[in-house]
Coordinates of C-alpha atoms in Angstrom, one line a residue:
Chain H
M58 CA -30.3 20.6 1.3
V59 CA -26.7 21.6 1.9
K60 CA -23.9 21.2 -0.5
A61 CA -20.3 20.7 0.9
K62 CA -17.5 21.7 -1.5
I63 CA -14.5 19.9 -0.2
Y64 CA -10.9 20.3 -1.3
V65 CA -8.3 17.6 -0.5
Q66 CA -4.7 18.7 -1.1
L67 CA -1.3 17.2 -0.7
K68 CA 0.6 18.8 2.2
A69 CA 3.2 21.3 1.3
S70 CA 6.0 18.8 2.7
V71 CA 4.8 16.2 0.2
L72 CA 6.3 16.2 -3.4
D73 CA 3.5 16.4 -6.1
P74 CA 5.0 14.9 -9.3
Q75 CA 1.8 15.6 -11.2
G76 CA 2.0 19.3 -10.3
K77 CA 5.7 19.3 -11.3
A78 CA 5.0 17.8 -14.7
V79 CA 2.1 20.4 -15.2
T80 CA 4.6 23.2 -14.3
T81 CA 7.1 21.9 -16.8
S82 CA 4.4 21.9 -19.5
L83 CA 3.3 25.3 -18.6
H84 CA 6.9 26.5 -19.0
A85 CA 7.1 24.7 -22.4
I86 CA 4.0 26.7 -23.7
G87 CA 5.4 30.0 -22.6
Y88 CA 4.2 30.6 -19.1
E89 CA 7.7 31.1 -17.7
R90 CA 6.4 32.9 -14.6
V91 CA 4.6 29.8 -13.3
A92 CA 6.7 29.0 -10.1
D93 CA 4.7 25.9 -8.9
T94 CA 1.6 23.9 -9.5
R95 CA -0.2 21.6 -7.0
I96 CA -2.9 19.2 -8.1
S97 CA -5.7 18.5 -5.6
K98 CA -9.1 16.9 -5.4
Y99 CA -12.4 18.7 -5.4
I100 CA -15.3 16.7 -4.1
E101 CA -19.0 17.8 -3.7
I102 CA -21.3 16.1 -1.3
I103 CA -25.0 16.9 -1.1
F104 CA -26.7 16.4 2.2
D105 CA -30.4 16.1 2.9
E106 CA -30.1 18.3 5.8
T107 CA -30.6 22.0 6.6
D108 CA -28.7 22.3 9.8
L109 CA -25.3 23.8 8.8
A110 CA -23.6 22.9 12.1
A111 CA -24.7 19.2 11.8
V112 CA -23.3 19.1 8.2
D113 CA -20.1 20.7 9.3
T114 CA -19.5 17.9 11.9
Q115 CA -20.3 15.2 9.4
V116 CA -18.0 16.6 6.7
H117 CA -15.1 16.8 9.2
S118 CA -15.8 13.2 10.2
I119 CA -16.1 12.0 6.5
C120 CA -12.8 13.7 5.6
D121 CA -10.9 12.3 8.6
K122 CA -12.3 8.8 8.1
L123 CA -12.1 8.5 4.3
L124 CA -11.6 11.5 1.9
A125 CA -8.2 12.7 3.2
N126 CA -5.2 10.7 4.1
P127 CA -3.8 12.4 7.2
N128 CA -0.3 11.2 6.4
T129 CA -0.1 13.2 3.2
E130 CA -3.1 15.3 2.8
H131 CA -5.1 18.1 4.4
Y132 CA -8.5 19.3 3.5
H133 CA -10.8 22.3 3.8
F134 CA -14.4 22.8 2.8
E135 CA -17.3 25.3 2.3
L136 CA -20.9 24.6 2.9
E137 CA -23.6 26.1 0.7
T138 CA -27.3 26.0 1.3
M139 CA -29.1 24.9 -1.8
E140 CA -32.7 25.8 -2.8
Chain J
M186 CA 0.4 -23.6 6.8
R187 CA -3.2 -22.6 6.4
V188 CA -3.3 -19.7 3.9
S189 CA -6.3 -17.4 3.2
V190 CA -6.2 -15.1 0.3
I191 CA -8.6 -12.2 0.2
T192 CA -10.3 -11.2 -3.1
F193 CA -11.6 -7.6 -3.3
P194 CA -13.4 -6.4 -6.3
G195 CA -10.5 -5.6 -8.6
S196 CA -7.9 -7.8 -7.1
N197 CA -6.0 -9.5 -9.9
C198 CA -3.0 -11.3 -8.2
D199 CA -5.2 -13.5 -5.8
Q200 CA -5.0 -16.6 -8.1
D201 CA -1.3 -16.3 -8.5
A202 CA -0.9 -16.3 -4.7
L203 CA -3.3 -19.2 -4.2
E204 CA -1.4 -21.2 -6.9
V205 CA 2.0 -20.7 -5.3
F206 CA 0.8 -21.6 -1.8
E207 CA -1.2 -24.6 -3.2
T208 CA 1.6 -26.0 -5.2
R209 CA 3.9 -25.7 -2.3
G210 CA 1.5 -28.0 -0.3
H211 CA -0.3 -25.5 1.8
T212 CA -4.0 -25.5 2.6
V213 CA -5.4 -22.5 0.8
H214 CA -8.7 -20.7 1.0
S215 CA -10.0 -18.1 -1.3
I216 CA -12.0 -15.5 0.7
W217 CA -14.4 -13.1 -0.9
H218 CA -14.2 -9.6 0.7
K219 CA -17.8 -9.7 1.8
D220 CA -17.2 -12.9 3.8
T221 CA -16.7 -12.7 7.6
D222 CA -15.0 -16.0 8.2
L223 CA -11.2 -16.2 7.4
Q224 CA -11.2 -20.0 7.8
N225 CA -8.8 -20.1 10.7
P226 CA -5.6 -19.2 8.7
D227 CA -2.1 -19.0 9.9
L228 CA -1.3 -16.5 7.1
V229 CA -3.6 -14.0 5.4
I230 CA -2.6 -12.6 2.0
L231 CA -3.9 -9.2 0.8
P232 CA -3.1 -9.6 -2.9
G233 CA -2.2 -7.2 -5.7
G234 CA -4.6 -5.6 -8.0
F235 CA -6.8 -2.5 -8.1
S236 CA -9.3 -3.0 -5.3
Y237 CA -12.4 -0.8 -5.9
G238 CA -10.8 0.5 -9.1
D239 CA -8.2 2.4 -7.0
Y240 CA -11.0 5.0 -6.6
L241 CA -10.3 8.0 -4.2
R242 CA -6.8 6.6 -3.2
C243 CA -5.4 3.1 -3.7
G244 CA -6.6 0.8 -0.9
A245 CA -8.8 3.5 0.7
L246 CA -12.1 1.8 0.0
A247 CA -11.1 -1.7 0.5
R248 CA -10.5 -1.1 4.2
F249 CA -14.3 -0.8 4.7
S250 CA -14.9 -4.3 3.2
P251 CA -16.5 -6.6 5.9
I252 CA -13.6 -9.1 6.0
V253 CA -11.0 -6.5 6.8
K254 CA -12.4 -6.4 10.4
E255 CA -11.4 -10.0 10.7
V256 CA -8.0 -9.4 9.0
V257 CA -7.2 -6.7 11.6
A258 CA -8.3 -9.0 14.4
H259 CA -6.2 -11.8 13.0
A260 CA -3.1 -9.6 12.8
Q261 CA -3.7 -8.2 16.4
R262 CA -3.7 -11.8 17.7
G263 CA -0.3 -12.2 16.0
G264 CA -1.4 -13.9 12.9
Y265 CA 0.7 -13.5 9.8
L266 CA -0.5 -10.8 7.3
W267 CA 1.2 -10.2 4.1
G268 CA 0.2 -7.3 1.7
I269 CA 1.6 -7.3 -1.7
C270 CA 1.3 -4.3 -4.0
N271 CA -2.3 -3.2 -3.6
G272 CA -2.2 -5.3 -0.4
F273 CA 0.5 -3.0 0.9
Q274 CA -1.5 0.0 0.0
I275 CA -4.5 -1.4 1.9
L276 CA -2.3 -2.1 5.0
T277 CA -1.2 1.5 5.0
E278 CA -4.7 2.8 4.5
T279 CA -6.0 0.5 7.3
G280 CA -3.2 1.9 9.6
L281 CA -1.7 -1.6 10.1
L282 CA 1.5 -0.2 8.6
P283 CA 2.7 3.4 8.6
G284 CA 3.3 5.7 5.7
T285 CA 1.5 6.1 2.4
L286 CA 2.2 4.8 -1.2
L287 CA 2.1 7.9 -3.4
M288 CA 2.1 8.1 -7.2
N289 CA 5.5 7.1 -8.8
N290 CA 7.7 10.2 -9.3
T291 CA 7.9 9.1 -13.0
L292 CA 4.1 9.4 -13.1
Q293 CA 4.0 6.1 -15.1
F294 CA 2.7 2.7 -14.4
I295 CA 6.0 0.6 -14.1
C296 CA 5.9 -3.1 -15.0
Q297 CA 9.4 -4.6 -14.9
H298 CA 11.9 -6.9 -13.3
Q299 CA 13.3 -5.2 -10.2
Y300 CA 16.1 -6.1 -7.8
I301 CA 15.3 -5.7 -4.1
R302 CA 17.8 -6.2 -1.3
I303 CA 17.0 -8.1 1.8
E304 CA 17.6 -5.5 4.6
T305 CA 16.8 -7.8 7.7
A306 CA 16.4 -11.4 8.5
N307 CA 14.5 -10.6 11.5
T308 CA 11.0 -11.2 10.2
P309 CA 9.1 -14.5 9.5
Y310 CA 9.3 -13.6 5.8
T311 CA 13.1 -13.3 5.6
H312 CA 14.0 -15.6 8.3
G313 CA 17.4 -17.2 7.7
L314 CA 18.1 -15.3 4.5
R315 CA 21.4 -13.5 4.0
V316 CA 21.1 -9.7 4.5
G317 CA 22.3 -7.9 1.4
T318 CA 21.1 -10.5 -1.0
A319 CA 19.5 -9.1 -4.1
L320 CA 16.3 -10.8 -5.4
D321 CA 14.8 -10.4 -8.9
I322 CA 11.1 -9.7 -8.1
P323 CA 8.8 -8.1 -10.6
I324 CA 7.0 -4.8 -9.8
A325 CA 3.8 -3.5 -11.5
H326 CA 2.3 -0.4 -10.0
K327 CA 1.7 3.3 -10.4
E328 CA 1.5 4.2 -6.7
G329 CA 4.5 2.6 -5.1
N330 CA 6.4 5.7 -4.0
Y331 CA 6.7 5.1 -0.3
F332 CA 6.3 8.2 1.8
I333 CA 6.4 8.7 5.6
D334 CA 7.3 11.7 7.7
E335 CA 10.8 12.1 9.1
P336 CA 10.1 10.8 12.7
G337 CA 8.3 7.8 11.1
L338 CA 11.2 7.1 8.9
R339 CA 13.6 7.2 11.8
E340 CA 11.5 4.8 13.7
L341 CA 11.5 2.4 10.8
Q342 CA 15.2 2.6 10.5
D343 CA 15.9 2.4 14.2
Q344 CA 13.6 -0.5 14.8
D345 CA 15.0 -2.5 11.8
R346 CA 11.6 -2.6 10.1
I347 CA 12.7 -1.9 6.5
V348 CA 12.6 -5.3 5.1
F349 CA 13.4 -4.6 1.4
R350 CA 15.1 -1.8 -0.5
Y351 CA 15.4 -1.3 -4.3
C352 CA 18.8 -2.0 -5.5
D353 CA 20.8 -3.3 -8.6
A354 CA 21.7 -6.9 -9.4
D355 CA 24.7 -6.8 -7.0
G356 CA 22.7 -5.4 -4.1
N357 CA 24.0 -1.9 -4.5
I358 CA 21.8 1.2 -4.2
A359 CA 22.9 3.8 -6.9
P360 CA 21.3 6.5 -9.0
G361 CA 18.7 4.7 -11.1
T362 CA 18.1 1.8 -8.9
N363 CA 15.0 3.3 -7.2
P364 CA 12.2 2.9 -9.9
N365 CA 9.5 5.1 -8.3
G366 CA 11.0 7.6 -5.9
A367 CA 10.3 5.7 -2.7
L368 CA 11.7 7.4 0.3
D369 CA 14.9 5.8 1.5
D370 CA 14.6 3.2 -1.4
I371 CA 11.9 1.4 0.6
A372 CA 10.3 -1.6 -1.2
G373 CA 8.9 -3.3 2.0
I374 CA 8.4 -2.7 5.6
C375 CA 7.0 -4.6 8.6
N376 CA 5.1 -3.7 11.8
T377 CA 6.7 -3.4 15.3
T378 CA 5.7 -7.1 16.2
R379 CA 7.1 -8.1 12.7
N380 CA 4.0 -10.4 11.8
I381 CA 2.8 -8.0 9.2
L382 CA 4.8 -7.4 6.0
G383 CA 3.9 -4.9 3.3
M384 CA 5.8 -4.8 0.0
M385 CA 5.3 -3.4 -3.5
P386 CA 7.1 -6.2 -5.5
H387 CA 5.4 -9.4 -6.4
P388 CA 7.2 -12.5 -5.0
E389 CA 4.2 -14.6 -6.2
R390 CA 5.1 -13.8 -9.8
A391 CA 8.6 -15.1 -9.3
A392 CA 8.0 -18.4 -7.6
T393 CA 7.0 -21.0 -10.2
D394 CA 9.1 -22.8 -12.8
S395 CA 7.2 -21.3 -15.7
V396 CA 8.6 -17.8 -15.1
S397 CA 12.0 -16.4 -15.7
S398 CA 12.8 -15.4 -12.1
N399 CA 12.3 -17.8 -9.2
D400 CA 13.8 -15.6 -6.6
G401 CA 10.5 -15.2 -4.9
K402 CA 10.8 -18.8 -3.9
Q403 CA 13.3 -17.6 -1.2
I404 CA 10.8 -15.5 0.6
F405 CA 8.2 -18.4 0.6
R406 CA 10.9 -20.9 1.8
A407 CA 11.9 -18.5 4.6
L408 CA 8.4 -18.2 5.8
E409 CA 7.8 -21.9 5.7
D410 CA 11.1 -22.5 7.6
Y411 CA 10.1 -20.0 10.2
F412 CA 6.6 -21.5 10.5
T413 CA 8.0 -25.0 10.8
T414 CA 10.6 -24.0 13.5
R415 CA 8.1 -22.1 15.5
A416 CA 5.4 -24.8 15.3

C-alpha cells in the first residue's frame, strides 16, 4: 500500500481572503509578527499498489483532472509506503 | 423553445427555472444528471444550488456526471447553454467558460438584491437590450468572486464577452457596488461563439409576478426574441 499526501494550494498570485482573515485574527491575539497566512487543502489517498512510480503517475493525473484547479491552484505531494 | 433543465444532486433552483420557462409557454424537460438524453433541447440550463454539496470545489464534481458529456456536445454544436450561479461554477470547472469562481472576499454567503449592468447586447441572452441598463437580480452565493489571469481578462474585454457587471441602481460602478470582490466587477461572461452564458445572479428568481423584482424577465424576453428572429 502507498499513501499519497497531497497539498493543494492557491497560487501566490491569487488572493486568499480566508488566509487574510486568519492573519487579522492572529494579530488580534498578539501574534503581531505574523506577516501572512495561506489556507490550503491536505488530501490523503491510499493506493492498493506497491510500485511508487505507478502511484506517482496516477497522483499527477488525479491532481490535474480533479483535485487542483489549474487556474488558481497548484499542488505537490509526497508518497509513503505503508506496512 | 425546448428547454432542458439539469438536476444534479444538490441543485435547488431547477424548479424555479422550469417554472419560469413553462409559464412563458416553452416546452420544458427536467433532466436527471444520470440521464444521457437531453430531449433535443434548444437551450440547456445548469441551475443554481450546491451540486455534490460543493465538495472539493464548487462545480468540480458535477462535471463528471453522465449528462455533462451530452451538455458539452450540445454546446459544441452551437446549442444554447446557460449556467446560473452553481451552473456558472460548473461551466468554469468543465472548461466551457474561462476563469474560476473563488470564495467571496467578504468570506460570507451573500443573499441579497443586486443590480447588474448589461455590458453587451451581442449575445442571445441580451439581444436587443440597452447596454448600460441596470437590472435588479438577486444573488445568493459564497463562491462568486470571479477570477481570471490577466491575459484571460484582456481577452474577455477585447472580445466583448463580459455580459454583466455589478453596479448600483443607476448603472454606476462605484466603491461598494461589487458584492463579492469579482475581478473587473464581472457578474457574467459568455464564450467566444456567444452561445454559452455563465452568471452568478439569478434571473429566474426575478421573473414571476409573485416576487418583488421582475427585471429578470428582460433577459428571458431577449432570449425569446433572439430565438424567434433566428428561427
